[in-house]
Amino acid sequence: DLAGNQSFSALDNFGRVTGQKWTNAAATTTFDEYTYGYSTSGNRNYRKNNQSTAKSELYAYDNLDRVTDLQRGTLASGNASITAPAVREEQFTLDKLGNWTGYLTKTTATTDLDQTRSHTLANELTTIGTNNGGLLIWD
């Protein structure tokens, strides 16, 4: 709680975390350190891993502010993209109600998993199909 004129440099003007630093009790060793950036609508755009830059993350959203893409790797200058190729990527295709109609994962630009999903009118998941290497498998 920030009362009065107190300030905390790891929070922005909207109270969102802009940085975290994890140290030992003596604060002599840093275990993890992150920097966060946000869009004007309040969505987290990136999480920069200052200890292991290749484990930074970049997020993309649809027009309803739902996460549609996560990329892990080294952030490029300006923190708006990942240097190609991303080490890991997850993509979500969402219907109007937020059901996952598609889910795709990649490791270093190679597709690991490509799923299609079907739902009932009550939003119940009914089928999951995977398309890996051109072979469609229904689970």
Backbone as ProteinMPNN parsed JSONL, in Angstrom:
{"seq_chain_A": "DLAGNQSFSALDNFGRVTGQKWTNAAATTTFDEYTYGYSTSGNRNYRKNNQSTAKSELYAYDNLDRVTDLQRGTLASGNASITAPAVREEQFTLDKLGNWTGYLTKTTATTDLDQTRSHTLANELTTIGTNNGGLLIWD", "coords_chain_A": {"N_chain_A": [[0.848, -1.173, 0.0], [0.672, 2.121, -0.945], [0.862, 4.927, 0.662], [0.135, 8.431, 1.03], [2.843, 10.513, 0.074], [4.635, 8.584, -0.623], [6.721, 6.576, -2.724], [7.39, 4.018, -5.113], [9.753, 2.689, -7.082], [9.405, 0.553, -8.813], [6.846, 0.448, -9.697], [4.406, 1.681, -11.985], [2.603, 4.723, -12.9], [0.024, 3.775, -12.743], [-0.008, 1.806, -10.895], [0.946, -0.615, -11.736], [3.206, -3.364, -11.911], [6.465, -2.708, -12.871], [8.95, -3.659, -12.642], [10.89, -6.299, -11.204], [12.992, -7.657, -8.767], [14.802, -10.289, -7.591], [16.536, -11.24, -4.843], [19.065, -12.574, -2.56], [18.847, -12.692, 1.072], [20.718, -10.871, 1.993], [20.911, -9.207, -0.111], [22.966, -9.415, -1.944], [23.262, -11.16, -4.011], [21.742, -11.543, -7.112], [18.999, -13.329, -8.134], [16.853, -13.468, -9.947], [15.637, -11.095, -12.316], [13.359, -8.85, -13.619], [11.848, -6.807, -16.155], [8.96, -5.021, -17.041], [6.641, -4.112, -19.627], [3.868, -2.156, -20.808], [0.846, -1.811, -22.763], [-1.111, 1.002, -24.021], [-3.69, 0.362, -23.389], [-3.417, -1.15, -21.164], [-2.556, -3.782, -21.295], [-0.052, -6.269, -20.771], [2.813, -5.943, -22.604], [5.395, -6.998, -22.792], [7.792, -9.077, -21.05], [10.78, -8.65, -19.846], [13.59, -10.54, -19.282], [16.145, -9.897, -17.319], [18.278, -11.302, -16.332], [18.558, -13.629, -17.811], [18.444, -13.147, -20.887], [17.485, -14.523, -23.134], [15.218, -15.725, -22.28], [13.134, -13.986, -22.257], [9.824, -12.539, -22.766], [7.213, -11.903, -25.151], [4.056, -10.527, -25.827], [0.932, -10.786, -27.601], [-2.277, -9.454, -28.488], [-5.83, -9.767, -29.132], [-8.6, -7.819, -30.525], [-10.276, -7.768, -28.371], [-8.722, -7.696, -26.17], [-7.581, -10.158, -25.44], [-5.138, -12.632, -24.873], [-3.371, -13.734, -27.658], [-1.001, -14.576, -28.674], [2.14, -15.717, -27.625], [5.516, -15.225, -27.337], [8.731, -16.481, -26.709], [12.021, -15.577, -26.079], [14.876, -13.653, -27.104], [14.432, -10.259, -26.616], [14.159, -7.759, -29.074], [15.728, -4.582, -29.798], [13.975, -1.927, -28.327], [11.948, -3.509, -27.437], [9.722, -4.53, -28.849], [9.594, -6.709, -30.438], [10.682, -10.133, -30.939], [13.927, -11.382, -31.375], [14.529, -13.144, -34.32], [14.713, -16.71, -34.777], [11.885, -17.108, -32.542], [12.46, -18.747, -29.456], [10.503, -20.242, -28.25], [7.024, -20.524, -28.9], [3.573, -19.794, -28.553], [0.368, -19.918, -29.889], [-2.955, -18.77, -29.879], [-6.128, -19.358, -31.12], [-9.164, -17.858, -30.939], [-12.7, -18.076, -30.387], [-15.676, -15.978, -30.516], [-16.635, -16.169, -27.94], [-14.462, -16.791, -26.447], [-13.539, -19.396, -26.459], [-11.024, -21.791, -27.189], [-10.37, -22.311, -30.414], [-8.303, -23.022, -31.882], [-4.935, -24.051, -31.328], [-1.543, -23.585, -31.233], [1.818, -24.597, -31.042], [5.28, -23.803, -31.122], [8.727, -24.566, -31.472], [11.648, -22.946, -31.839], [10.777, -22.0, -34.406], [9.745, -24.322, -35.517], [6.918, -26.283, -35.861], [5.413, -27.81, -33.146], [2.98, -28.649, -32.136], [-0.26, -28.601, -33.397], [-3.373, -27.801, -32.984], [-6.901, -28.23, -33.453], [-10.065, -27.302, -32.205], [-13.333, -28.166, -31.104], [-16.527, -26.993, -29.99], [-19.581, -27.188, -28.059], [-22.805, -25.494, -28.168], [-23.077, -24.749, -25.575], [-20.565, -24.15, -24.809], [-18.968, -26.342, -24.251], [-16.179, -28.401, -24.523], [-15.76, -30.545, -27.227], [-14.3, -31.957, -29.211], [-10.85, -32.537, -29.95], [-8.566, -31.982, -32.332], [-5.469, -32.856, -33.787], [-2.918, -31.666, -35.848], [-0.139, -32.676, -36.997], [2.631, -32.603, -38.898], [1.085, -32.901, -41.209], [-0.663, -34.962, -40.73], [-3.806, -35.627, -39.597], [-5.115, -36.107, -36.496], [-7.616, -37.304, -34.451], [-8.451, -36.856, -31.14]], "CA_chain_A": [[0.0, 0.0, 0.0], [1.469, 3.332, -1.038], [0.092, 6.023, 1.24], [0.759, 9.744, 1.017], [3.795, 10.834, -0.987], [5.601, 7.51, -0.806], [6.795, 6.059, -4.088], [8.122, 2.765, -5.297], [10.207, 2.85, -8.465], [9.056, -0.595, -9.652], [5.444, 0.569, -10.074], [4.15, 2.849, -12.82], [1.579, 5.629, -12.371], [-1.235, 3.054, -12.594], [0.18, 0.77, -9.887], [1.364, -1.88, -12.353], [4.601, -3.716, -11.673], [7.344, -2.48, -14.014], [10.209, -4.352, -12.411], [11.031, -7.18, -10.044], [14.363, -8.119, -8.558], [14.828, -11.318, -6.562], [17.884, -11.373, -4.308], [19.138, -13.263, -1.275], [18.509, -11.821, 2.196], [21.725, -9.814, 2.112], [20.827, -8.43, -1.36], [24.264, -9.427, -2.624], [23.156, -12.012, -5.188], [20.472, -11.423, -7.82], [18.589, -14.601, -8.709], [16.014, -13.145, -11.104], [15.308, -9.676, -12.434], [12.475, -8.664, -14.764], [11.29, -5.504, -16.485], [7.688, -5.217, -17.733], [6.115, -2.987, -20.383], [2.424, -2.257, -21.001], [0.221, -1.024, -23.825], [-1.953, 2.08, -23.507], [-4.926, -0.222, -22.851], [-3.099, -1.84, -19.919], [-2.07, -5.148, -21.492], [1.395, -6.427, -20.686], [3.422, -6.186, -23.914], [6.592, -7.83, -22.69], [8.483, -9.334, -19.787], [12.206, -8.772, -20.17], [14.367, -11.249, -18.274], [17.444, -9.228, -17.298], [19.297, -12.28, -15.957], [18.688, -14.573, -18.921], [17.696, -12.41, -21.909], [16.841, -15.449, -24.077], [13.966, -16.183, -21.67], [12.181, -12.875, -22.221], [8.55, -12.894, -23.4], [6.467, -10.877, -25.87], [2.652, -10.933, -25.881], [0.051, -10.112, -28.563], [-3.668, -9.519, -28.062], [-6.836, -9.473, -30.147], [-9.331, -6.574, -30.279], [-10.971, -7.872, -27.09], [-7.652, -7.736, -25.171], [-7.292, -11.538, -25.039], [-3.825, -13.061, -25.371], [-3.435, -14.604, -28.83], [0.331, -15.034, -29.044], [3.227, -15.586, -26.658], [6.805, -15.62, -27.889], [9.821, -16.454, -25.738], [13.332, -15.455, -26.712], [15.563, -12.4, -26.819], [13.727, -9.088, -27.109], [14.917, -6.85, -29.923], [15.779, -3.211, -29.325], [12.651, -1.325, -28.249], [11.072, -4.495, -26.788], [8.486, -4.706, -29.616], [9.664, -7.964, -31.184], [11.671, -11.121, -30.515], [14.871, -11.653, -32.447], [14.094, -14.388, -34.98], [13.344, -17.124, -34.455], [11.555, -17.232, -31.122], [12.827, -20.047, -28.897], [9.238, -20.935, -27.981], [5.876, -19.706, -29.256], [2.233, -20.352, -28.404], [-0.652, -19.098, -30.538], [-4.31, -19.147, -29.515], [-7.218, -18.868, -31.952], [-10.312, -17.807, -30.032], [-13.979, -17.664, -30.962], [-16.227, -14.774, -29.89], [-16.872, -16.417, -26.518], [-13.195, -17.064, -25.789], [-13.136, -20.797, -26.574], [-9.878, -22.029, -28.064], [-10.69, -23.097, -31.61], [-7.017, -23.457, -32.392], [-3.804, -23.892, -30.417], [-0.328, -23.918, -31.974], [3.074, -24.366, -30.341], [6.477, -23.919, -31.956], [10.042, -24.463, -30.862], [12.577, -22.419, -32.833], [10.046, -21.894, -35.675], [9.26, -25.631, -35.953], [5.653, -26.594, -35.212], [5.374, -28.989, -32.27], [1.601, -29.045, -31.929], [-1.227, -27.786, -34.129], [-4.663, -28.362, -32.59], [-8.19, -27.594, -33.688], [-10.962, -27.7, -31.126], [-14.752, -27.903, -31.342], [-17.298, -26.777, -28.765], [-21.037, -27.154, -28.182], [-23.374, -24.171, -27.925], [-22.901, -24.484, -24.149], [-19.121, -23.942, -24.64], [-18.307, -27.565, -23.798], [-15.213, -28.939, -25.479], [-16.236, -31.842, -27.722], [-13.229, -32.667, -29.91], [-9.544, -31.918, -30.154], [-7.848, -32.596, -33.442], [-4.097, -32.371, -33.917], [-2.363, -31.756, -37.186], [1.319, -32.647, -36.904], [3.244, -33.179, -40.093], [0.093, -33.191, -42.217], [-1.537, -36.059, -40.306], [-4.842, -35.142, -38.692], [-5.425, -37.134, -35.502], [-8.682, -36.88, -33.537], [-8.291, -37.427, -29.8]], "C_chain_A": [[0.893, 1.236, 0.0], [0.643, 4.513, -0.557], [0.865, 7.328, 1.111], [1.672, 9.957, -0.174], [4.844, 9.753, -1.194], [5.593, 7.063, -2.262], [7.621, 4.791, -4.102], [8.495, 2.708, -6.766], [9.825, 1.691, -9.372], [7.571, -0.625, -9.997], [5.289, 1.788, -10.978], [3.032, 3.693, -12.208], [0.228, 4.955, -12.143], [-1.131, 1.903, -11.595], [0.574, -0.584, -10.454], [2.848, -2.111, -12.097], [5.404, -3.495, -12.95], [8.692, -3.157, -13.846], [10.148, -5.201, -11.157], [12.483, -7.602, -9.971], [14.361, -9.067, -7.368], [16.27, -11.53, -6.121], [17.862, -12.227, -3.054], [18.91, -12.242, -0.159], [19.489, -10.669, 2.345], [21.738, -8.897, 0.888], [22.169, -8.353, -2.083], [24.242, -10.264, -3.894], [21.777, -11.833, -5.809], [20.168, -12.759, -8.471], [17.777, -14.399, -9.979], [15.756, -11.651, -11.102], [14.533, -9.47, -13.723], [12.082, -7.2, -14.909], [10.051, -5.754, -17.321], [7.294, -3.945, -18.472], [4.662, -3.234, -20.727], [1.96, -1.404, -22.173], [-0.617, 0.085, -23.193], [-3.273, 1.553, -22.956], [-4.672, -1.074, -21.611], [-2.635, -3.271, -20.064], [-0.553, -5.195, -21.363], [1.926, -6.764, -22.076], [4.6, -7.134, -23.838], [7.0, -8.026, -21.244], [9.931, -9.581, -20.156], [12.927, -9.428, -19.007], [15.775, -10.668, -18.319], [18.59, -10.161, -16.912], [19.594, -13.25, -17.098], [17.853, -14.03, -20.08], [16.991, -13.317, -22.905], [15.535, -16.009, -23.534], [12.966, -15.038, -21.487], [10.929, -13.279, -22.982], [7.896, -11.667, -24.026], [5.055, -11.389, -26.062], [1.917, -10.14, -26.953], [-1.387, -10.397, -28.165], [-4.599, -9.278, -29.245], [-7.564, -8.18, -29.761], [-10.134, -6.586, -28.982], [-9.991, -7.993, -25.921], [-7.402, -9.129, -24.604], [-5.948, -11.938, -25.642], [-4.015, -14.02, -26.542], [-2.062, -15.155, -29.216], [1.311, -14.739, -27.917], [4.492, -16.056, -27.349], [7.857, -15.495, -26.8], [11.14, -16.45, -26.503], [13.964, -14.141, -26.302], [14.79, -11.243, -27.431], [14.666, -8.231, -27.955], [14.916, -5.46, -29.286], [14.388, -2.589, -29.379], [11.603, -2.251, -27.655], [9.756, -4.738, -27.525], [8.486, -5.989, -30.435], [10.728, -8.864, -30.554], [12.634, -11.311, -31.683], [14.576, -13.036, -33.007], [15.147, -15.465, -34.872], [13.137, -17.157, -32.949], [11.937, -18.633, -30.658], [11.577, -20.894, -28.686], [8.103, -19.979, -28.339], [4.594, -20.491, -29.04], [1.258, -19.387, -29.056], [-2.021, -19.666, -30.194], [-5.277, -18.531, -30.515], [-8.48, -18.985, -31.108], [-11.578, -17.448, -30.79], [-14.504, -16.46, -30.175], [-16.443, -14.929, -28.391], [-15.594, -16.743, -25.751], [-12.773, -18.515, -25.805], [-11.94, -20.9, -27.507], [-10.34, -22.879, -29.239], [-9.423, -23.588, -32.284], [-5.93, -23.174, -31.379], [-2.577, -24.411, -31.146], [0.879, -23.646, -31.098], [4.221, -24.601, -31.306], [7.71, -23.836, -31.076], [11.014, -24.095, -31.971], [11.987, -22.52, -34.235], [9.562, -23.231, -36.231], [7.991, -25.967, -35.16], [5.75, -27.895, -34.428], [3.961, -29.546, -32.184], [0.696, -28.068, -32.664], [-2.599, -28.409, -33.888], [-5.818, -27.536, -33.139], [-9.13, -28.132, -32.629], [-12.387, -27.315, -31.49], [-15.472, -27.817, -30.008], [-18.791, -26.834, -29.064], [-21.506, -25.718, -27.979], [-23.283, -23.772, -26.455], [-21.421, -24.318, -23.789], [-18.384, -25.157, -24.084], [-17.384, -28.063, -24.901], [-15.654, -30.327, -25.918], [-15.148, -32.621, -28.432], [-11.962, -31.824, -29.939], [-8.877, -32.684, -31.281], [-6.45, -32.022, -33.51], [-3.616, -32.616, -35.329], [-0.861, -31.581, -37.072], [1.893, -33.338, -38.125], [2.235, -33.587, -41.151], [-0.874, -34.314, -41.863], [-2.543, -35.521, -39.289], [-5.26, -36.294, -37.79], [-6.517, -36.58, -34.597], [-8.544, -37.611, -32.232], [-9.639, -37.693, -29.173]], "O_chain_A": [[1.77, 1.374, 0.853], [-0.186, 5.037, -1.301], [2.096, 7.332, 1.087], [1.317, 9.622, -1.304], [5.843, 9.986, -1.875], [4.575, 7.164, -2.947], [8.437, 4.54, -3.215], [7.607, 2.681, -7.618], [9.911, 1.824, -10.593], [7.083, -1.62, -10.533], [5.95, 2.806, -10.774], [2.568, 3.397, -11.107], [-0.621, 5.494, -11.434], [-2.065, 1.111, -11.464], [0.542, -1.59, -9.745], [3.641, -1.17, -12.071], [5.059, -4.038, -13.999], [9.484, -3.225, -14.786], [9.46, -4.877, -10.189], [13.12, -7.87, -10.989], [13.964, -8.69, -6.266], [17.119, -11.943, -6.91], [16.798, -12.569, -2.539], [18.793, -11.047, -0.432], [19.103, -9.588, 2.79], [22.489, -7.922, 0.852], [22.475, -7.362, -2.747], [25.102, -10.102, -4.76], [20.762, -11.954, -5.123], [20.962, -13.27, -9.26], [17.995, -15.088, -10.975], [15.666, -11.018, -10.05], [14.989, -9.864, -14.796], [11.994, -6.459, -13.93], [10.069, -6.599, -18.216], [7.573, -2.838, -18.011], [4.253, -4.379, -20.919], [2.594, -0.41, -22.528], [-0.811, 0.107, -21.978], [-3.912, 2.22, -22.142], [-5.606, -1.658, -21.061], [-2.344, -3.925, -19.062], [0.146, -4.277, -21.791], [1.526, -7.769, -22.662], [4.785, -7.977, -24.716], [6.621, -7.27, -20.349], [10.261, -10.623, -20.722], [12.883, -8.933, -17.881], [16.519, -10.925, -19.266], [19.754, -9.836, -17.144], [20.741, -13.638, -17.317], [16.691, -14.405, -20.24], [15.979, -12.912, -23.477], [14.815, -16.7, -24.255], [12.062, -15.123, -20.657], [10.95, -14.239, -23.752], [8.004, -10.552, -23.514], [4.86, -12.55, -26.418], [2.226, -8.973, -27.194], [-1.688, -11.439, -27.582], [-4.209, -8.663, -30.237], [-7.192, -7.523, -28.789], [-10.618, -5.545, -28.54], [-10.386, -8.352, -24.811], [-7.054, -9.274, -23.433], [-5.66, -11.615, -26.795], [-4.741, -15.007, -26.427], [-1.973, -16.099, -30.0], [1.306, -13.655, -27.334], [4.536, -17.162, -27.888], [7.873, -14.516, -26.054], [11.338, -17.218, -27.444], [13.62, -13.581, -25.262], [14.52, -11.243, -28.632], [15.821, -8.009, -27.591], [14.174, -5.208, -28.336], [13.696, -2.719, -30.388], [10.479, -1.821, -27.394], [8.766, -5.114, -26.897], [7.479, -6.321, -31.061], [11.553, -8.421, -29.755], [12.215, -11.391, -32.838], [14.393, -13.99, -32.251], [16.343, -15.173, -34.875], [14.095, -17.225, -32.179], [11.753, -19.601, -31.396], [11.587, -22.104, -28.912], [8.203, -18.774, -28.11], [4.53, -21.691, -29.305], [1.309, -18.182, -28.809], [-2.228, -20.879, -30.212], [-5.254, -17.32, -30.737], [-8.823, -20.064, -30.625], [-11.555, -16.633, -31.712], [-13.833, -15.981, -29.261], [-16.437, -13.943, -27.653], [-15.636, -16.949, -24.538], [-11.744, -18.853, -25.221], [-11.855, -20.177, -28.499], [-10.667, -24.053, -29.063], [-9.465, -24.462, -33.149], [-5.988, -22.181, -30.655], [-2.568, -25.545, -31.624], [0.967, -22.588, -30.475], [4.157, -25.463, -32.182], [7.731, -23.128, -30.069], [11.182, -24.847, -32.931], [12.618, -23.059, -35.143], [9.014, -23.262, -37.333], [7.998, -25.938, -33.929], [6.117, -28.94, -34.966], [3.763, -30.761, -32.162], [0.868, -26.853, -32.564], [-2.95, -29.415, -34.505], [-5.728, -26.316, -33.271], [-9.008, -29.281, -32.204], [-12.624, -26.274, -32.104], [-15.096, -28.466, -29.032], [-19.216, -26.562, -30.187], [-20.711, -24.834, -27.66], [-23.398, -22.592, -26.123], [-21.059, -24.342, -22.613], [-17.302, -25.021, -23.512], [-17.771, -28.135, -26.067], [-15.896, -31.194, -25.079], [-15.071, -33.839, -28.274], [-11.996, -30.594, -29.951], [-8.656, -33.891, -31.184], [-6.262, -30.822, -33.311], [-3.888, -33.66, -35.922], [-0.365, -30.454, -37.052], [1.658, -34.526, -38.347], [2.488, -34.517, -41.917], [-1.806, -34.589, -42.618], [-2.155, -35.017, -38.235], [-5.707, -37.336, -38.27], [-6.36, -35.496, -34.034], [-8.522, -38.841, -32.2], [-9.709, -38.175, -28.042]]}, "name": "protein", "num_of_chains": 1, "seq": "DLAGNQSFSALDNFGRVTGQKWTNAAATTTFDEYTYGYSTSGNRNYRKNNQSTAKSELYAYDNLDRVTDLQRGTLASGNASITAPAVREEQFTLDKLGNWTGYLTKTTATTDLDQTRSHTLANELTTIGTNNGGLLIWD"}
